[in-house]
PDB file of C-alpha atoms in Angstrom:
ATOM      1  CA  MET A   1      58.650 101.862 193.520  1.00 84.00           C
ATOM      2  CA  LEU A   2      58.734 101.800 189.722  1.00 90.00           C
ATOM      3  CA  PHE A   3      55.558  99.835 189.176  1.00 91.00           C
ATOM      4  CA  TYR A   4      53.743 101.659 191.928  1.00 87.00           C
ATOM      5  CA  SER A   5      54.398 104.941 190.136  1.00 87.00           C
ATOM      6  CA  PHE A   6      53.471 103.293 186.866  1.00 89.00           C
ATOM      7  CA  PHE A   7      50.131 102.107 188.192  1.00 86.00           C
ATOM      8  CA  LYS A   8      49.446 105.546 189.586  1.00 82.00           C
ATOM      9  CA  SER A   9      49.789 106.857 186.043  1.00 84.00           C
ATOM     10  CA  LEU A  10      47.070 104.417 184.976  1.00 83.00           C
ATOM     11  CA  VAL A  11      44.455 105.849 187.291  1.00 81.00           C
ATOM     12  CA  GLY A  12      41.426 106.724 185.196  1.00 79.00           C
ATOM     13  CA  LYS A  13      42.407 104.469 182.332  1.00 81.00           C
ATOM     14  CA  ASP A  14      40.704 101.307 181.221  1.00 81.00           C
ATOM     15  CA  VAL A  15      42.552  98.083 181.836  1.00 84.00           C
ATOM     16  CA  VAL A  16      41.825  94.396 181.898  1.00 85.00           C
ATOM     17  CA  VAL A  17      43.017  92.612 185.019  1.00 86.00           C
ATOM     18  CA  GLU A  18      43.555  88.903 184.704  1.00 88.00           C
ATOM     19  CA  LEU A  19      43.611  86.998 187.975  1.00 87.00           C
ATOM     20  CA  LYS A  20      45.498  83.900 188.944  1.00 88.00           C
ATOM     21  CA  ASN A  21      42.501  81.800 189.912  1.00 79.00           C
ATOM     22  CA  ASP A  22      41.282  78.916 187.801  1.00 60.00           C
ATOM     23  CA  LEU A  23      43.215  75.835 188.474  1.00 38.00           C
ATOM     24  CA  ARG A  24      40.340  74.036 186.827  1.00 33.00           C
ATOM     25  CA  GLU A  25      40.010  76.209 183.763  1.00 33.00           C
ATOM     26  CA  PRO A  26      43.399  77.601 182.850  1.00 32.00           C
ATOM     27  CA  LEU A  27      42.207  78.854 179.513  1.00 34.00           C
ATOM     28  CA  ALA A  28      39.447  80.976 180.903  1.00 37.00           C
ATOM     29  CA  PRO A  29      40.684  82.958 183.841  1.00 46.00           C
ATOM     30  CA  LEU A  30      38.657  85.621 185.474  1.00 48.00           C
ATOM     31  CA  ARG A  31      39.194  88.778 183.514  1.00 52.00           C
ATOM     32  CA  LEU A  32      37.809  92.029 184.706  1.00 52.00           C
ATOM     33  CA  GLY A  33      37.367  94.721 182.122  1.00 47.00           C
ATOM     34  CA  VAL A  34      37.671  97.908 183.957  1.00 46.00           C
ATOM     35  CA  ASN A  35      37.284 101.591 184.001  1.00 42.00           C
ATOM     36  CA  ARG A  36      39.153 103.849 186.314  1.00 50.00           C
ATOM     37  CA  PRO A  37      41.521 101.611 188.177  1.00 51.00           C
ATOM     38  CA  ARG A  38      42.804 103.209 191.280  1.00 56.00           C
ATOM     39  CA  VAL A  39      45.949 102.071 192.965  1.00 51.00           C
ATOM     40  CA  CYS A  40      45.935 101.634 196.683  1.00 50.00           C
ATOM     41  CA  LEU A  41      48.530 103.104 198.948  1.00 51.00           C
ATOM     42  CA  SER A  42      50.449  99.877 199.598  1.00 55.00           C
ATOM     43  CA  CYS A  43      53.235 100.351 197.093  1.00 64.00           C
ATOM     44  CA  GLN A  44      55.007  97.082 197.676  1.00 74.00           C
ATOM     45  CA  TYR A  45      51.826  95.074 197.347  1.00 85.00           C
ATOM     46  CA  LEU A  46      50.450  96.652 194.165  1.00 88.00           C
ATOM     47  CA  ASN A  47      46.883  96.140 195.288  1.00 86.00           C
ATOM     48  CA  ILE A  48      44.356  97.510 192.815  1.00 84.00           C
ATOM     49  CA  LYS A  49      41.014  99.159 193.228  1.00 82.00           C
ATOM     50  CA  LEU A  50      38.776  98.999 190.210  1.00 81.00           C
ATOM     51  CA  THR A  51      35.599 100.907 189.578  1.00 80.00           C
ATOM     52  CA  ASP A  52      32.840 100.257 187.085  1.00 78.00           C
ATOM     53  CA  ILE A  53      34.039  96.783 186.300  1.00 78.00           C
ATOM     54  CA  SER A  54      32.743  94.220 183.869  1.00 77.00           C
ATOM     55  CA  VAL A  55      33.673  90.569 183.633  1.00 78.00           C
ATOM     56  CA  THR A  56      34.875  89.342 180.247  1.00 76.00           C
ATOM     57  CA  ASP A  57      33.065  86.032 180.614  1.00 75.00           C
ATOM     58  CA  PRO A  58      29.948  86.630 182.689  1.00 75.00           C
ATOM     59  CA  GLU A  59      28.542  83.188 181.981  1.00 77.00           C
ATOM     60  CA  LYS A  60      31.396  81.598 183.846  1.00 77.00           C
ATOM     61  CA  TYR A  61      31.304  84.085 186.677  1.00 77.00           C
ATOM     62  CA  PRO A  62      27.684  85.140 187.167  1.00 79.00           C
ATOM     63  CA  HIS A  63      28.319  86.046 190.781  1.00 80.00           C
ATOM     64  CA  MET A  64      30.267  89.075 189.583  1.00 78.00           C
ATOM     65  CA  LEU A  65      27.452  90.518 187.513  1.00 78.00           C
ATOM     66  CA  SER A  66      26.249  92.843 190.220  1.00 84.00           C
ATOM     67  CA  VAL A  67      29.691  93.953 191.307  1.00 82.00           C
ATOM     68  CA  LYS A  68      30.588  97.428 190.137  1.00 81.00           C
ATOM     69  CA  ASN A  69      33.639  98.200 192.239  1.00 82.00           C
ATOM     70  CA  CYS A  70      36.175  95.945 193.786  1.00 82.00           C
ATOM     71  CA  PHE A  71      39.446  95.765 195.603  1.00 84.00           C
ATOM     72  CA  ILE A  72      41.949  93.221 194.325  1.00 85.00           C
ATOM     73  CA  ARG A  73      44.785  91.898 196.410  1.00 86.00           C
ATOM     74  CA  GLY A  74      47.952  92.434 194.427  1.00 89.00           C
ATOM     75  CA  SER A  75      49.146  88.865 194.854  1.00 92.00           C
ATOM     76  CA  VAL A  76      46.237  87.371 192.895  1.00 91.00           C
ATOM     77  CA  VAL A  77      46.928  89.399 189.772  1.00 90.00           C
ATOM     78  CA  ARG A  78      48.515  87.499 186.907  1.00 92.00           C
ATOM     79  CA  TYR A  79      48.424  90.196 184.202  1.00 92.00           C
ATOM     80  CA  VAL A  80      47.175  93.699 183.661  1.00 90.00           C
ATOM     81  CA  GLN A  81      46.450  94.395 180.009  1.00 89.00           C
ATOM     82  CA  LEU A  82      47.232  98.000 179.246  1.00 88.00           C
ATOM     83  CA  PRO A  83      46.306 100.404 176.464  1.00 86.00           C
ATOM     84  CA  ALA A  84      49.466 100.504 174.354  1.00 91.00           C
ATOM     85  CA  ASP A  85      49.135 104.132 173.365  1.00 90.00           C
ATOM     86  CA  GLU A  86      48.967 105.273 176.983  1.00 87.00           C
ATOM     87  CA  VAL A  87      52.351 103.807 177.764  1.00 91.00           C
ATOM     88  CA  ASP A  88      55.587 105.711 177.214  1.00 94.00           C
ATOM     89  CA  THR A  89      57.995 102.870 176.536  1.00 94.00           C
ATOM     90  CA  GLN A  90      61.087 105.046 176.426  1.00 95.00           C
ATOM     91  CA  LEU A  91      60.281 106.523 179.817  1.00 95.00           C
ATOM     92  CA  LEU A  92      59.651 103.052 181.212  1.00 96.00           C
ATOM     93  CA  GLN A  93      62.942 101.706 179.985  1.00 96.00           C
ATOM     94  CA  ASP A  94      64.865 104.628 181.453  1.00 96.00           C
ATOM     95  CA  ALA A  95      62.995 104.256 184.728  1.00 95.00           C
ATOM     96  CA  ALA A  96      63.779 100.536 184.817  1.00 96.00           C
ATOM     97  CA  ARG A  97      67.487 101.228 184.377  1.00 94.00           C
ATOM     98  CA  LYS A  98      67.398 103.747 187.206  1.00 93.00           C
ATOM     99  CA  GLU A  99      65.469 101.357 189.420  1.00 92.00           C
ATOM    100  CA  ALA A 100      67.982  98.578 188.759  1.00 91.00           C
ATOM    101  CA  LEU A 101      70.796 100.908 189.738  1.00 89.00           C
ATOM    102  CA  GLN A 102      69.036 101.938 192.937  1.00 87.00           C
ATOM    103  CA  GLN A 103      68.431  98.329 193.843  1.00 83.00           C
ATOM    104  CA  LYS A 104      72.118  97.582 193.762  1.00 81.00           C
ATOM    105  CA  GLN A 105      72.960 100.292 196.257  1.00 79.00           C
TER     106      GLN A 105
ATOM    107  CA  VAL B   1      80.470 115.021 185.990  1.00 47.00           C
ATOM    108  CA  SER B   2      79.119 113.316 189.073  1.00 46.00           C
ATOM    109  CA  ASP B   3      81.319 111.121 191.239  1.00 44.00           C
ATOM    110  CA  ASN B   4      78.288 109.506 192.776  1.00 46.00           C
ATOM    111  CA  GLN B   5      77.038 107.972 189.562  1.00 47.00           C
ATOM    112  CA  GLN B   6      77.977 104.377 189.100  1.00 50.00           C
ATOM    113  CA  THR B   7      78.364 103.239 185.523  1.00 52.00           C
ATOM    114  CA  THR B   8      75.776 100.633 184.647  1.00 58.00           C
ATOM    115  CA  ASN B   9      77.768  98.829 181.995  1.00 67.00           C
ATOM    116  CA  THR B  10      79.072  96.009 184.147  1.00 76.00           C
ATOM    117  CA  VAL B  11      77.152  92.784 184.553  1.00 74.00           C
ATOM    118  CA  GLU B  12      77.482  91.736 188.173  1.00 81.00           C
ATOM    119  CA  GLU B  13      74.322  89.890 189.091  1.00 89.00           C
ATOM    120  CA  PRO B  14      71.635  87.954 187.246  1.00 90.00           C
ATOM    121  CA  LEU B  15      69.289  90.944 187.168  1.00 92.00           C
ATOM    122  CA  ASP B  16      71.896  92.823 185.179  1.00 91.00           C
ATOM    123  CA  LEU B  17      71.421  90.305 182.385  1.00 90.00           C
ATOM    124  CA  ILE B  18      67.785  91.281 182.241  1.00 93.00           C
ATOM    125  CA  ARG B  19      68.773  94.934 182.071  1.00 93.00           C
ATOM    126  CA  LEU B  20      70.708  94.127 178.908  1.00 92.00           C
ATOM    127  CA  SER B  21      67.442  92.905 177.383  1.00 93.00           C
ATOM    128  CA  LEU B  22      65.533  96.175 177.796  1.00 95.00           C
ATOM    129  CA  ASP B  23      63.910  97.163 174.493  1.00 96.00           C
ATOM    130  CA  GLU B  24      64.726  93.710 173.143  1.00 95.00           C
ATOM    131  CA  ARG B  25      62.390  90.831 172.530  1.00 96.00           C
ATOM    132  CA  ILE B  26      62.543  88.182 175.243  1.00 97.00           C
ATOM    133  CA  TYR B  27      61.045  84.841 176.111  1.00 96.00           C
ATOM    134  CA  VAL B  28      59.421  84.393 179.507  1.00 97.00           C
ATOM    135  CA  LYS B  29      58.417  81.046 180.924  1.00 97.00           C
ATOM    136  CA  MET B  30      55.729  81.260 183.566  1.00 97.00           C
ATOM    137  CA  ARG B  31      53.921  79.022 185.987  1.00 95.00           C
ATOM    138  CA  ASN B  32      50.906  77.043 184.844  1.00 91.00           C
ATOM    139  CA  ASP B  33      52.446  76.108 181.492  1.00 93.00           C
ATOM    140  CA  ARG B  34      52.408  79.609 180.092  1.00 95.00           C
ATOM    141  CA  GLU B  35      54.967  81.314 177.917  1.00 96.00           C
ATOM    142  CA  LEU B  36      55.276  84.877 176.784  1.00 97.00           C
ATOM    143  CA  ARG B  37      57.228  86.422 173.945  1.00 97.00           C
ATOM    144  CA  GLY B  38      57.404  90.172 173.850  1.00 97.00           C
ATOM    145  CA  ARG B  39      59.516  93.318 173.978  1.00 97.00           C
ATOM    146  CA  LEU B  40      60.770  94.150 177.448  1.00 97.00           C
ATOM    147  CA  HIS B  41      60.027  97.723 178.497  1.00 97.00           C
ATOM    148  CA  ALA B  42      60.413  97.559 182.285  1.00 97.00           C
ATOM    149  CA  TYR B  43      61.234  95.179 185.117  1.00 96.00           C
ATOM    150  CA  ASP B  44      62.071  95.251 188.798  1.00 94.00           C
ATOM    151  CA  GLN B  45      63.736  93.042 191.392  1.00 93.00           C
ATOM    152  CA  HIS B  46      60.550  90.999 191.809  1.00 94.00           C
ATOM    153  CA  LEU B  47      60.585  90.309 188.063  1.00 96.00           C
ATOM    154  CA  ASN B  48      57.403  92.278 187.603  1.00 96.00           C
ATOM    155  CA  MET B  49      57.601  93.261 183.944  1.00 97.00           C
ATOM    156  CA  ILE B  50      55.989  95.307 181.274  1.00 97.00           C
ATOM    157  CA  LEU B  51      56.079  93.686 177.853  1.00 97.00           C
ATOM    158  CA  GLY B  52      54.919  95.106 174.543  1.00 97.00           C
ATOM    159  CA  ASP B  53      53.623  93.218 171.482  1.00 96.00           C
ATOM    160  CA  VAL B  54      53.172  90.064 173.507  1.00 97.00           C
ATOM    161  CA  GLU B  55      52.243  86.612 172.353  1.00 97.00           C
ATOM    162  CA  GLU B  56      51.063  84.367 175.182  1.00 96.00           C
ATOM    163  CA  THR B  57      51.067  80.594 174.709  1.00 95.00           C
ATOM    164  CA  VAL B  58      49.117  78.409 177.120  1.00 93.00           C
ATOM    165  CA  THR B  59      49.791  74.681 176.819  1.00 92.00           C
ATOM    166  CA  THR B  60      47.322  72.105 178.050  1.00 89.00           C
ATOM    167  CA  ILE B  61      47.359  68.347 178.032  1.00 88.00           C
ATOM    168  CA  GLU B  62      44.211  66.480 177.180  1.00 88.00           C
ATOM    169  CA  ILE B  63      43.948  62.788 177.855  1.00 89.00           C
ATOM    170  CA  ASP B  64      42.109  60.774 175.231  1.00 89.00           C
ATOM    171  CA  GLU B  65      39.350  58.848 176.953  1.00 89.00           C
ATOM    172  CA  GLU B  66      39.891  55.647 175.033  1.00 91.00           C
ATOM    173  CA  THR B  67      43.571  55.498 174.216  1.00 91.00           C
ATOM    174  CA  TYR B  68      44.751  57.431 177.293  1.00 89.00           C
ATOM    175  CA  GLU B  69      47.303  59.144 175.150  1.00 91.00           C
ATOM    176  CA  GLU B  70      48.345  62.659 176.030  1.00 90.00           C
ATOM    177  CA  ILE B  71      47.415  65.307 173.507  1.00 90.00           C
ATOM    178  CA  TYR B  72      49.300  68.578 173.813  1.00 90.00           C
ATOM    179  CA  LYS B  73      47.294  71.613 172.834  1.00 91.00           C
ATOM    180  CA  SER B  74      48.464  75.175 172.879  1.00 91.00           C
ATOM    181  CA  THR B  75      46.415  78.347 172.767  1.00 92.00           C
ATOM    182  CA  LYS B  76      47.943  81.621 171.719  1.00 94.00           C
ATOM    183  CA  ARG B  77      46.776  85.166 172.053  1.00 93.00           C
ATOM    184  CA  ASN B  78      48.262  88.555 171.344  1.00 96.00           C
ATOM    185  CA  ILE B  79      48.230  91.481 173.731  1.00 95.00           C
ATOM    186  CA  PRO B  80      49.661  94.867 172.728  1.00 96.00           C
ATOM    187  CA  MET B  81      50.907  95.919 176.172  1.00 96.00           C
ATOM    188  CA  LEU B  82      50.994  93.797 179.297  1.00 96.00           C
ATOM    189  CA  PHE B  83      52.018  94.092 182.942  1.00 95.00           C
ATOM    190  CA  VAL B  84      53.202  90.738 184.273  1.00 97.00           C
ATOM    191  CA  ARG B  85      53.357  90.096 188.005  1.00 96.00           C
ATOM    192  CA  GLY B  86      56.734  88.745 188.980  1.00 96.00           C
ATOM    193  CA  ASP B  87      55.619  85.912 191.213  1.00 95.00           C
ATOM    194  CA  GLY B  88      54.403  83.995 188.157  1.00 96.00           C
ATOM    195  CA  VAL B  89      57.715  84.228 186.324  1.00 97.00           C
ATOM    196  CA  VAL B  90      59.938  81.165 186.158  1.00 97.00           C
ATOM    197  CA  LEU B  91      62.526  81.949 183.471  1.00 96.00           C
ATOM    198  CA  VAL B  92      63.644  84.910 181.356  1.00 96.00           C
ATOM    199  CA  ALA B  93      65.720  84.400 178.222  1.00 93.00           C
ATOM    200  CA  PRO B  94      66.378  85.747 174.742  1.00 86.00           C
ATOM    201  CA  PRO B  95      63.750  84.460 172.286  1.00 82.00           C
ATOM    202  CA  LEU B  96      64.177  80.799 171.451  1.00 72.00           C
ATOM    203  CA  ARG B  97      64.934  80.103 167.840  1.00 66.00           C
ATOM    204  CA  VAL B  98      62.909  77.094 166.764  1.00 60.00           C
ATOM    205  CA  GLY B  99      65.010  75.230 164.208  1.00 44.00           C
TER     206      GLY B  99
END
C-alpha cells in the first residue's frame, strides 16, 4: 500500500522509468523520460501509465519514437528515477515504519 | 496511551533489520551485476525501496579476443532519488568499507 500511495503522489510529475529489458545491452536499458505518469488501479502490481513520453536513447529504440503514451506492466520496471525535491523523505520514513508494523500484524 | 500500539523496538524478523537502516546509508546488491549505495528512505515487504543520493555500479565482463582473459569493467552513475523494484534486489547490508 505504501508505494501505491507514493506513486499516486507522483501523478503529474516527470520521472524516468528504467525497464528490466536488455539482456544484451545491460549498460543501455530502455529509459523512458516521462511527463505525467499516472498510476493504474492495481495497487499490488504497481503498473504505470505514462503520457507524453520520450526515450532517452532513441537511436537504440527507434520503434518508440512515435509512441506518446504507454502502459507499463509493473513487473518490468527496474527503477523509477524521481525528482528529489518532490519527495518528502521524513514522511516516507515514517510511512515505512508504519507499513512494517502493519505487515507484522 | 494506546494499548493497541506495539512498540517497534524489537528485532524479530529479517525485515526488522532493514527498518533499523531507515535514514541510513545502505548497500544493495541486485540482479544483473548491479550494486546500489544510497540512503534508505522507504521499503516494504517486497523489498521495493526508495533510496536517496544513490550511486549505481554496473559490472560487466569483457573477454579479450586474443588472450581470452576476462576484463572486469564497472560503470557508475549517480541518481538523486530512486525507486527500486523489489524483485531485482538480492542483498541489503550496511555500506561495505573497502579497506
